[in-house]
Coordinates of C-alpha atoms in Angstrom, one line a residue:
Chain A
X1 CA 127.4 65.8 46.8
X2 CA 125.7 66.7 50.3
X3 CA 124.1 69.7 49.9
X4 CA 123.4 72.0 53.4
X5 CA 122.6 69.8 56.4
X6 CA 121.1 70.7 59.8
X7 CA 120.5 69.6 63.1
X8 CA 118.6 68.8 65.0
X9 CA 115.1 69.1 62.6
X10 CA 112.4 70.1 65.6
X11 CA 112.8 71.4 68.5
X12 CA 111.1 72.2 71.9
X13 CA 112.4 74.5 74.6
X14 CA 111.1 76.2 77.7
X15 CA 111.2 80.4 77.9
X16 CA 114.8 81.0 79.6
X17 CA 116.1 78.1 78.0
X18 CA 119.4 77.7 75.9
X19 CA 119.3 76.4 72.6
X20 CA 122.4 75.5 69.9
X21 CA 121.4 74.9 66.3
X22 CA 124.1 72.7 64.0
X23 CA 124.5 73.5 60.6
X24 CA 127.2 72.0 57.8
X25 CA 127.7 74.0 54.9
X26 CA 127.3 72.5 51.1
X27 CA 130.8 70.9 50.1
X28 CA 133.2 73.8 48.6
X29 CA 131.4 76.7 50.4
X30 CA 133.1 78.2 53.1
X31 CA 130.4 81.1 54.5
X32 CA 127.4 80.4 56.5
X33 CA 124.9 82.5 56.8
X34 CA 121.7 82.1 59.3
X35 CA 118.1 83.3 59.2
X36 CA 115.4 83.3 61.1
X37 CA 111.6 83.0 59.4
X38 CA 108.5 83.2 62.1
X39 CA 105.3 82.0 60.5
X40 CA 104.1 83.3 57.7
X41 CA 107.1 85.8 57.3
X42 CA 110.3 85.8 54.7
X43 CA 113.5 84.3 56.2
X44 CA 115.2 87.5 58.1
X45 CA 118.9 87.8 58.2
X46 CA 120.8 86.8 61.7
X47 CA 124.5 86.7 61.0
X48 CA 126.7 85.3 58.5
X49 CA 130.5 83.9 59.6
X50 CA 133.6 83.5 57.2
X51 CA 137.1 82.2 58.2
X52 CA 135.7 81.4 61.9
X53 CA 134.4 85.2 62.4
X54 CA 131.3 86.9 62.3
X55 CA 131.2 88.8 59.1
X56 CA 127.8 90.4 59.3
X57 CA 125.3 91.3 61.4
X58 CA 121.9 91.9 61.4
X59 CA 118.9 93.4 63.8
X60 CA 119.1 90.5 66.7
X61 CA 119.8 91.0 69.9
X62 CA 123.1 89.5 71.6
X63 CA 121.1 86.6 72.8
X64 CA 121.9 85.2 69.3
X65 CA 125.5 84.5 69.3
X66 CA 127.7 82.2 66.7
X67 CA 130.3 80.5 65.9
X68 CA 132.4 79.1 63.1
X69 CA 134.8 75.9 62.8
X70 CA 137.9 75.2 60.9
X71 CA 135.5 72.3 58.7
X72 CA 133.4 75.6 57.6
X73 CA 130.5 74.4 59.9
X74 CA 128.4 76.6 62.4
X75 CA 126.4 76.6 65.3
X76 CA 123.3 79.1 66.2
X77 CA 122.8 79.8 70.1
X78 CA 120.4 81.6 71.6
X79 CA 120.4 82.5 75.4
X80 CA 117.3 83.3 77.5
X81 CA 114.6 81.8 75.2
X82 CA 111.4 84.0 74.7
X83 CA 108.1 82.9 73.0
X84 CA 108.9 84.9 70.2
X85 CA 111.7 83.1 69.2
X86 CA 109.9 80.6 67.8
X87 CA 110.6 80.1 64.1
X88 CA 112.2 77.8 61.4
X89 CA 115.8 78.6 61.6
X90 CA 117.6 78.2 58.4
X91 CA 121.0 77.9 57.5
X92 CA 122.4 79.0 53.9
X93 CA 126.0 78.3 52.3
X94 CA 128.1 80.1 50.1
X95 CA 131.6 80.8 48.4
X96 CA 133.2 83.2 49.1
X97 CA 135.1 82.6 45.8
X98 CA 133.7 82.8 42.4
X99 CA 131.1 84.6 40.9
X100 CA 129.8 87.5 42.5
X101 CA 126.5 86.9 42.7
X102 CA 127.1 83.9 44.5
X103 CA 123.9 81.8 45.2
X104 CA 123.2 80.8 48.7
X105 CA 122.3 77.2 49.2
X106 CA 119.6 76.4 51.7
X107 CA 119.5 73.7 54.3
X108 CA 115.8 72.2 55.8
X109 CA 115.8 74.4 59.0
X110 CA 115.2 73.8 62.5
X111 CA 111.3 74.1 63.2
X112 CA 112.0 75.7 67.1
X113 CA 109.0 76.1 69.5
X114 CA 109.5 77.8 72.7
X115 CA 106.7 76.7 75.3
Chain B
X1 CA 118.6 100.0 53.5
X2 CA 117.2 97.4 51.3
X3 CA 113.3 96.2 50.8
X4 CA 111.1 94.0 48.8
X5 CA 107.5 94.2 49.1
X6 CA 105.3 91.4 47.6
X7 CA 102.2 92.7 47.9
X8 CA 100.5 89.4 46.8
X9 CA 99.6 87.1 50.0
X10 CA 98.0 84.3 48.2
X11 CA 96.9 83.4 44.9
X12 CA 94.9 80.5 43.8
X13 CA 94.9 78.9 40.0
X14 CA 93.5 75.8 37.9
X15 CA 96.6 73.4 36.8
X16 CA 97.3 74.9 33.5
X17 CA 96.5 78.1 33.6
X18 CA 99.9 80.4 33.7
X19 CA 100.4 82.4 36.8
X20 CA 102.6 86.3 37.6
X21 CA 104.1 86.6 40.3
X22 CA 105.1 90.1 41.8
X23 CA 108.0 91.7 43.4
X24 CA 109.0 95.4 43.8
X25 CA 112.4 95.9 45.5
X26 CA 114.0 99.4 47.2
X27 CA 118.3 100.1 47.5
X28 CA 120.2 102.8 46.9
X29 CA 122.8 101.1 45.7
X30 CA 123.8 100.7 41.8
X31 CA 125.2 97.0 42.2
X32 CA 122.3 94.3 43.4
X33 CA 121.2 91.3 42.7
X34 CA 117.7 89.9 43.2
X35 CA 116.8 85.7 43.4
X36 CA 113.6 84.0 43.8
X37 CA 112.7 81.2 46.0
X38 CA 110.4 78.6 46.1
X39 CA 109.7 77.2 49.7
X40 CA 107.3 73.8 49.7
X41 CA 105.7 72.7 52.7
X42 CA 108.9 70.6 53.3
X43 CA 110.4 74.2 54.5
X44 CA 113.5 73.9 52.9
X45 CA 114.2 77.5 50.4
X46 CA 115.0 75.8 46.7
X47 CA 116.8 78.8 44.0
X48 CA 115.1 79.1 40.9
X49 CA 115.9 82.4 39.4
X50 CA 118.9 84.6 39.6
X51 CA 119.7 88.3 38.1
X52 CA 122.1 91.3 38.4
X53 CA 121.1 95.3 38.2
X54 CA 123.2 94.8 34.8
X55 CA 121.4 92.4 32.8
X56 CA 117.6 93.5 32.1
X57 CA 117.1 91.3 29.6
X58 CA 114.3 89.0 30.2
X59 CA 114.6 85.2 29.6
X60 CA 112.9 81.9 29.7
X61 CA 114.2 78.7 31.4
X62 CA 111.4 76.2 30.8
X63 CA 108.1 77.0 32.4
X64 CA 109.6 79.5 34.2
X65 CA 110.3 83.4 32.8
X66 CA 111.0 86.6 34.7
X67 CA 110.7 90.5 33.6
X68 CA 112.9 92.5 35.2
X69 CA 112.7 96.5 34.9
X70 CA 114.4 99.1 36.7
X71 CA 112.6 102.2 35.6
X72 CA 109.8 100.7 37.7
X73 CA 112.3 98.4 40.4
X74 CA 110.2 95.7 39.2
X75 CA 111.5 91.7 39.1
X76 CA 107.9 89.9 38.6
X77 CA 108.0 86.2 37.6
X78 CA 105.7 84.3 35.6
X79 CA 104.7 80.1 35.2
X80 CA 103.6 78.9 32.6
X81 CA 101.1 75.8 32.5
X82 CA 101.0 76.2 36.4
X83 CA 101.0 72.2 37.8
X84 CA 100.1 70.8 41.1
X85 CA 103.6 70.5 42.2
X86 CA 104.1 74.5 41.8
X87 CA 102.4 74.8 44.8
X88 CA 105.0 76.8 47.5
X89 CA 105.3 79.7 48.9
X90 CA 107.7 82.1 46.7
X91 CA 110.0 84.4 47.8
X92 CA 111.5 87.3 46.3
X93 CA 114.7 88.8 47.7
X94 CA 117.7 90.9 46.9
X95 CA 121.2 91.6 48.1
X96 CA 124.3 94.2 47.0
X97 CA 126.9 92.5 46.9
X98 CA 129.0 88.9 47.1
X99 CA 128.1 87.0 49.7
X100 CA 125.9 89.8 51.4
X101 CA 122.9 89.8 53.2
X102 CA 119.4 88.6 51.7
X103 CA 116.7 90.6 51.7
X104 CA 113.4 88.8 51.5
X105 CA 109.9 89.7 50.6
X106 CA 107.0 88.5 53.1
X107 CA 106.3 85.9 50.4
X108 CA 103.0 84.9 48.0
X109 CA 101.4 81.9 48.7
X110 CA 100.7 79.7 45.3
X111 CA 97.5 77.1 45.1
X112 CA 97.5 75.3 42.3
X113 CA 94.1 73.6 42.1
X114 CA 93.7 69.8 39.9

């Protein structure tokens, strides 16, 4: 059973740049949620998507945008690249079914550095 | 709003020695759940511990326990016989609801030393 995948693992971009980040959710999970963790920080919430529609939002700016596909898989994009945008980008799965407290499962992030 | 401080950066033990690790969380609300992570250098966030607002009891799962108490919005967890492989960065977070949000602490940084 293939647990959360991502793509691509590193990345290098230029300030101004665009970016899209590839994620496939654990098999049976069916919300994907995205964080973003600079260095030496916790993981910080970006959005999550459910049935193909963001869900929930947290404090980025609209240069971080979404989407969702019919196979549960997501993308992360990012428009106008700053410096400060350089993190580990992880993805996390879920059910939206089931217990409550539903874990979320991790994938290995994207390691972004924005030059 | 929702926050979790760890106010532990980095802590250093011998292999075998047992080690606390702390976590204080704020929400208003009555329904929340609260996790800890473990994150090795590999980077990718592995679940080891899981409990609702409901459920203070405290429990053991191998070398791993965890002492939850609301009077003092506590969730500190504890290993026991640390070993080499233990060393991570460990995160504490907390969220109110299915599928919600996580709320992560800044993290503690474990050593354990040979």
């Amino acid at each position: 059973d293939a647990g959360v995948t991502q793509s691509p693992t590193h990345l290098i971009k230029t300030r101004g740049q665009q970016v899209t980040l590839r994620c496939s959710p654990k098999s049976g999970h069916d919300t994907v949620s995205w964080y973003q963790q600079a260095l030496g920080q916790g993981p910080q919430f970006i959005f999550q998507y459910y049935e193909e529609e963001e869900r929930q939002r947290g404090n980025f700016p609209d240069r971080f945008s979404g989407h969702q596909f019919p196979n549960y898989s997501s993308e992360l994009n990012v428009n106008a690249l700053l410096l400060g945008d350089s993190a580990l980008y992880l993805c996390a799965s879920s059910s939206a079914q089931g217990l409550a407290y539903n874990e979320q499962f991790f994938g290995p992030g994207t390691r972004l550095t924005v030059l | 709003a929702q926050k979790v401080t760890q106010a532990q950066t980095e802590i250093s033990v011998v292999e075998k020695e047992d080690v606390t690790l702390d976590c204080v969380y704020e929400t208003r609300d009555t329904t929340y759940y609260l996790f800890w992570y473990k994150q090795p250098p590999s980077g990718e966030l592995v679940f080891l511990i899981r409990r609702n607002s409901f459920d203070e009891q405290n429990e053991i799962s191998g070398r791993y326990s965890w002492n939850f108490q609301k009077s003092t919005s506590s969730f500190n967890f504890t290993i026991t016989a640390s070993q080499v492989v233990d060393s991570a960065v460990y995160f504490c977070a907390l969220n109110t609801g299915a599928n919600s949000k996580l709320t992560f602490g800044k993290g503690i940084t474990l050593s354990v030393r040979p």
